[in-house]
Amino acid sequence: MNAPLPATALQAVQAADLAALSLIEQSVAFASVSRDSNLPIIEWIQDLLQAHGIESHLSHDDSGKKANLWATLPAHDGETKIGGIVLSGHTDVVPVDGQPWDTDPFKAQVIGDKLYGRGVTDMKSFGATALMMVPELLKRKLKRPVHFAFSYDEEVGCIGVRRLIADMVDKGYRPAGCIVGEPTGMQVVIAHKGKHAYKTSVRGFEAHSSLTPQGVNAVEIACEFVTKLKSMHRKLEAEGPFDPLFDVPFTTIHTGVIAGGTALNIIARDCDVMWEIRHHHLNSPVLLFNEAKTFADSLLPAMHAVASGTGITHTLNSVLPGFATDADSEIAQLCFRCAEVDSALGAGKVSFGTEAALFHQVGVPTIVCGPGHIAQAHQPNEWVSLAQLAWCERFMRRMADEICVN
Ligand SMILES: [Zn+2]
């Protein structure tokens, strides 16, 4: 994503120039960490919309402590269901526990040319800026409906939005496009990788550590498996296949957690490995998994020769599909114009997953475009530049010019 910045994005921006700043600050003040209820921020959004006569529909999780919000600004002719655009974002943020913050993470603060706070990049600024536009969109009247979709539990596996999307389909909404406002530096992202996450569990056989031939060491076997994963990763990195539009242009394999053993003088019985494949469309995650599994299977005869009951099992813990929207699609072209990026240079593909894939799966052409950069997400002292926030406001205003009657 090396598109040149529009000239307006290079101008110095003051906090006073930002119409959405107050709404961003208010939304950051809700400490909507995924493990806690998001109802306070959802009710705040509901009240904001209600003040303009817009009803919200909430879909709760099974505990009733979290909810998605769906709301529609109708078109001038009263149409609410067919066509139009979804502006989508998640309300949850990642925790701040143990992170060395220099400011109160839940009190957004402008320092110099940046705004600091948990969620300013990932991803409360996009939602607040979209909400800021509501009075203008209603006043200028819409050619087609605009929908707001705010979800819970994105940060723990895109959980909430699945229910929101099922509801959207059930109720007969057929939006023509969706913009997910995850941080892309306001570049228009038309694809991201898919992710398959696995847990591989090695069951060995315990023995005194002085009697290694009589035991099956689960930790060592897990390490052999991880080494295989790493060699597969290195091959992908060296040989591809490559899609140069991605920030990381090849499919990656990564081990995040390895846990096993109980004491140095005991041959470890159990070891678990948590690992993932993040693949673009040129690789099949199933084939890559099969290669890893075939290697694991090759270790079994030696394990069984020492002790029956040993083994290696694999669990597919989560799947997030990838997505790819045509750069020539209506929604992508609209976003190129609104973000003021050249469609030939500005189309990007990213390696991190988003809710976009799930909208895409039900046939809604979706792009990802929002202020801030993923590098600042989930970090202590998370920040977004005021220039990015101004760019997002311009994006929304230019969009209003295209989708409003007046
Ligand atoms: Zn996010």
Coordinates of N, CA and C in Angstrom, one line a residue, residues 14-134:
Q14 N -5.3 20.7 13.6 CA -5.5 21.0 15.1 C -6.7 20.2 15.6
A15 N -6.6 20.0 16.9 CA -7.8 19.3 17.5 C -9.1 20.0 17.3
A16 N -9.0 21.4 17.2 CA -10.2 22.2 17.0 C -10.8 22.0 15.7
D17 N -10.0 21.4 14.7 CA -10.5 21.2 13.4 C -11.4 20.0 13.3
L18 N -11.4 19.1 14.3 CA -12.0 17.8 14.2 C -13.4 17.8 14.8
A19 N -14.4 17.7 13.9 CA -15.8 17.8 14.4 C -16.2 16.5 15.2
A20 N -15.5 15.4 14.9 CA -15.9 14.1 15.6 C -15.1 13.9 16.9
L21 N -14.2 14.8 17.3 CA -13.3 14.6 18.4 C -14.1 14.3 19.7
S22 N -15.1 15.1 20.0 CA -15.8 14.9 21.2 C -16.5 13.5 21.3
L23 N -17.1 13.1 20.1 CA -17.7 11.8 20.1 C -16.6 10.7 20.3
I24 N -15.5 10.9 19.7 CA -14.4 9.9 19.9 C -14.0 9.8 21.3
E25 N -13.8 11.0 22.0 CA -13.4 11.0 23.4 C -14.5 10.3 24.2
Q26 N -15.7 10.6 24.0 CA -16.8 9.9 24.8 C -16.8 8.4 24.6
S27 N -16.5 7.9 23.4 CA -16.6 6.5 23.2 C -15.4 5.8 23.8
V28 N -14.2 6.5 23.8 CA -13.0 5.9 24.4 C -13.2 5.8 25.9
A29 N -14.0 6.7 26.5 CA -14.3 6.7 28.0 C -15.0 5.4 28.4
F30 N -15.7 4.7 27.5 CA -16.2 3.4 27.9 C -15.1 2.3 27.8
A31 N -14.8 1.7 28.9 CA -13.8 0.7 29.0 C -14.3 -0.6 28.5
S32 N -14.6 -0.7 27.2 CA -15.4 -1.8 26.7 C -14.4 -3.0 26.3
V33 N -13.6 -3.4 27.2 CA -12.7 -4.5 27.0 C -13.6 -5.8 26.8
S34 N -13.1 -6.6 25.8 CA -13.9 -7.7 25.4 C -14.5 -8.6 26.5
R35 N -13.7 -8.8 27.6 CA -14.2 -9.7 28.6 C -15.3 -9.1 29.4
D36 N -15.5 -7.8 29.3 CA -16.6 -7.1 30.1 C -17.8 -6.8 29.2
S37 N -18.9 -6.4 29.8 CA -20.1 -6.1 29.1 C -19.8 -4.9 28.2
N38 N -20.4 -4.9 27.0 CA -20.3 -3.7 26.1 C -21.6 -2.9 26.1
L39 N -22.5 -3.3 27.0 CA -23.9 -2.6 27.0 C -23.8 -1.1 27.2
P40 N -22.9 -0.6 28.1 CA -22.9 0.9 28.3 C -22.6 1.6 27.0
I41 N -21.6 1.1 26.2 CA -21.3 1.9 25.0 C -22.4 1.7 23.9
I42 N -23.0 0.5 23.9 CA -24.1 0.2 23.0 C -25.3 1.1 23.3
E43 N -25.6 1.3 24.6 CA -26.7 2.1 25.0 C -26.4 3.6 24.7
W44 N -25.2 4.0 24.8 CA -24.8 5.4 24.4 C -25.0 5.6 22.9
I45 N -24.7 4.6 22.1 CA -24.9 4.8 20.6 C -26.4 4.8 20.4
Q46 N -27.1 3.9 21.1 CA -28.6 3.8 20.9 C -29.2 5.2 21.2
D47 N -28.8 5.8 22.3 CA -29.3 7.1 22.7 C -29.0 8.2 21.7
L48 N -27.7 8.2 21.2 CA -27.3 9.1 20.1 C -28.2 9.1 18.9
L49 N -28.5 7.8 18.5 CA -29.3 7.6 17.3 C -30.8 8.0 17.6
Q50 N -31.2 7.6 18.8 CA -32.6 7.9 19.2 C -32.9 9.4 19.2
A51 N -31.9 10.2 19.6 CA -32.0 11.6 19.6 C -32.3 12.2 18.2
H52 N -32.0 11.4 17.2 CA -32.3 11.8 15.8 C -33.5 11.0 15.2
G53 N -34.2 10.3 16.1 CA -35.4 9.5 15.7 C -35.1 8.2 15.1
I54 N -33.8 7.7 15.2 CA -33.5 6.4 14.6 C -33.5 5.3 15.6
E55 N -34.3 4.3 15.4 CA -34.4 3.1 16.3 C -33.2 2.2 16.0
S56 N -32.8 1.6 17.1 CA -31.7 0.6 17.0 C -32.3 -0.8 17.3
H57 N -31.7 -1.8 16.6 CA -32.1 -3.2 17.0 C -30.8 -3.8 17.6
L58 N -31.0 -4.4 18.8 CA -29.9 -5.0 19.5 C -30.0 -6.5 19.4
S59 N -28.9 -7.2 19.2 CA -28.9 -8.7 19.3 C -27.9 -9.0 20.3
H60 N -28.4 -9.7 21.4 CA -27.6 -9.9 22.6 C -26.9 -11.3 22.4
D61 N -25.8 -11.4 23.2 CA -25.2 -12.8 23.3 C -26.0 -13.6 24.3
D62 N -25.6 -14.9 24.5 CA -26.4 -15.7 25.3 C -26.5 -15.3 26.8
S63 N -25.4 -14.6 27.3 CA -25.4 -14.1 28.7 C -26.3 -12.9 28.8
G64 N -26.6 -12.2 27.7 CA -27.4 -10.9 27.8 C -26.5 -9.7 28.2
K65 N -25.2 -10.0 28.4 CA -24.3 -8.9 28.9 C -23.6 -8.2 27.7
K66 N -23.8 -8.7 26.5 CA -23.2 -8.0 25.4 C -24.2 -7.9 24.3
A67 N -24.0 -7.0 23.4 CA -25.0 -6.8 22.3 C -24.3 -6.2 21.1
N68 N -24.9 -6.6 19.9 CA -24.6 -5.9 18.7 C -25.7 -4.8 18.5
L69 N -25.4 -3.8 17.8 CA -26.4 -2.8 17.4 C -26.5 -2.7 15.9
W70 N -27.7 -2.7 15.4 CA -28.0 -2.5 14.0 C -29.0 -1.3 13.9
A71 N -28.7 -0.3 13.1 CA -29.7 0.8 12.9 C -29.6 1.2 11.5
T72 N -30.7 1.7 11.0 CA -30.8 2.1 9.5 C -31.3 3.5 9.4
L73 N -30.6 4.3 8.7 CA -31.1 5.6 8.2 C -31.8 5.3 6.9
P74 N -33.1 5.5 6.8 CA -33.8 5.2 5.6 C -33.5 6.1 4.4
A75 N -33.7 5.6 3.2 CA -33.5 6.4 2.0 C -34.7 7.4 2.0
H76 N -34.6 8.4 1.1 CA -35.6 9.5 1.0 C -37.0 8.9 0.6
D77 N -37.0 7.8 -0.1 CA -38.2 7.2 -0.5 C -38.8 6.2 0.5
G78 N -38.1 6.1 1.7 CA -38.6 5.2 2.7 C -38.0 3.8 2.7
E79 N -37.2 3.5 1.7 CA -36.5 2.2 1.6 C -35.6 2.0 2.7
T80 N -35.7 0.9 3.4 CA -34.7 0.6 4.5 C -33.9 -0.7 4.2
K81 N -34.4 -1.6 3.4 CA -33.8 -2.9 3.3 C -32.9 -3.1 2.1
I82 N -33.3 -2.6 1.0 CA -32.5 -3.0 -0.2 C -31.5 -1.9 -0.6
G83 N -30.3 -2.4 -0.8 CA -29.2 -1.5 -1.3 C -28.6 -0.7 -0.1
G84 N -27.8 0.3 -0.5 CA -27.2 1.1 0.5 C -25.9 0.5 1.1
I85 N -25.4 1.2 2.1 CA -24.1 0.9 2.6 C -24.2 0.6 4.1
V86 N -23.4 -0.4 4.5 CA -23.2 -0.6 6.0 C -21.9 0.0 6.4
L87 N -22.0 0.8 7.5 CA -20.8 1.3 8.1 C -20.6 0.5 9.4
S88 N -19.5 -0.3 9.4 CA -19.4 -1.3 10.4 C -18.1 -1.2 11.3
G89 N -18.3 -1.5 12.6 CA -17.1 -1.5 13.5 C -17.4 -2.3 14.7
H90 N -16.4 -2.6 15.4 CA -16.6 -3.3 16.7 C -16.4 -2.4 17.9
T91 N -17.2 -2.7 18.9 CA -17.2 -1.8 20.1 C -16.2 -2.2 21.1
D92 N -15.7 -3.5 21.0 CA -14.8 -3.9 22.1 C -13.3 -3.5 21.8
V93 N -12.6 -3.5 22.9 CA -11.1 -3.2 22.8 C -10.4 -4.2 23.5
V94 N -9.1 -4.3 23.2 CA -8.2 -5.3 23.9 C -7.8 -4.7 25.3
P95 N -7.5 -5.6 26.2 CA -7.1 -5.1 27.6 C -5.9 -4.2 27.6
V96 N -5.8 -3.5 28.7 CA -4.6 -2.7 29.0 C -3.7 -3.3 30.1
D97 N -4.1 -4.4 30.6 CA -3.4 -5.0 31.8 C -2.0 -5.2 31.5
G98 N -1.1 -4.8 32.4 CA 0.3 -5.0 32.3 C 1.0 -4.1 31.3
Q99 N 0.3 -3.3 30.6 CA 0.9 -2.4 29.6 C 1.3 -1.1 30.2
P100 N 2.5 -0.6 29.9 CA 3.0 0.6 30.4 C 2.5 1.9 29.7
W101 N 1.3 2.3 30.1 CA 0.7 3.5 29.5 C 1.2 4.7 30.2
D102 N 1.4 5.8 29.4 CA 1.8 7.1 30.0 C 0.6 8.0 30.3
T103 N -0.6 7.6 29.7 CA -1.8 8.4 29.9 C -2.8 7.4 30.4
D104 N -4.0 8.0 30.9 CA -5.1 7.1 31.2 C -5.7 6.5 29.9
P105 N -5.6 5.2 29.7 CA -6.0 4.7 28.4 C -7.5 4.9 28.1
F106 N -8.3 5.1 29.1 CA -9.7 5.3 28.9 C -10.1 6.8 29.0
K107 N -9.1 7.7 28.9 CA -9.4 9.1 28.8 C -8.6 9.6 27.6
A108 N -9.3 9.7 26.4 CA -8.6 10.1 25.2 C -7.9 11.5 25.4
Q109 N -6.7 11.6 24.9 CA -6.0 12.8 25.2 C -5.2 13.2 23.9
V110 N -5.3 14.5 23.5 CA -4.5 15.0 22.4 C -3.2 15.5 23.0
I111 N -2.1 15.0 22.4 CA -0.8 15.4 22.8 C -0.1 15.7 21.4
G112 N 0.3 16.9 21.2 CA 0.9 17.3 19.9 C -0.1 17.0 18.8
D113 N 0.4 16.2 17.8 CA -0.4 16.0 16.6 C -1.1 14.6 16.7
K114 N -1.2 14.0 17.9 CA -1.7 12.7 18.0 C -2.8 12.6 19.1
L115 N -3.7 11.7 19.0 CA -4.7 11.4 20.0 C -4.4 10.1 20.6
Y116 N -4.3 10.0 21.9 CA -3.9 8.8 22.6 C -5.1 8.2 23.3
G117 N -5.2 6.9 23.4 CA -6.3 6.2 24.2 C -6.5 4.9 23.7
R118 N -7.0 4.0 24.5 CA -7.3 2.6 24.1 C -8.5 2.7 23.1
G119 N -8.3 2.2 21.9 CA -9.3 2.1 20.9 C -9.3 3.3 19.9
V120 N -8.5 4.3 20.1 CA -8.5 5.4 19.2 C -8.2 5.0 17.7
T121 N -7.3 3.9 17.6 CA -7.0 3.4 16.3 C -7.9 2.1 16.1
D122 N -8.0 1.3 17.0 CA -8.7 0.0 16.9 C -9.9 -0.1 17.8
M123 N -11.1 0.3 17.4 CA -11.4 1.1 16.2 C -12.6 2.0 16.5
K124 N -12.4 2.8 17.6 CA -13.6 3.7 17.9 C -13.7 5.0 17.1
S125 N -12.6 5.4 16.6 CA -12.6 6.7 15.8 C -13.5 6.6 14.6
F126 N -13.4 5.5 13.9 CA -14.3 5.3 12.7 C -15.7 5.4 13.0
G127 N -16.1 4.6 14.1 CA -17.5 4.6 14.5 C -18.1 5.9 14.9
A128 N -17.2 6.6 15.7 CA -17.7 7.9 16.2 C -17.8 8.9 15.1
T129 N -16.9 8.8 14.1 CA -16.9 9.8 13.0 C -18.2 9.5 12.1
A130 N -18.5 8.2 12.0 CA -19.7 7.8 11.2 C -21.0 8.4 12.0
L131 N -21.0 8.3 13.3 CA -22.1 8.7 14.1 C -22.2 10.3 14.0
M132 N -21.1 10.9 13.9 CA -21.1 12.4 13.8 C -21.9 12.8 12.6
M133 N -21.9 12.0 11.5 CA -22.5 12.3 10.3 C -24.0 12.2 10.2
V134 N -24.6 11.6 11.3 CA -26.0 11.2 11.2 C -26.9 12.4 11.0

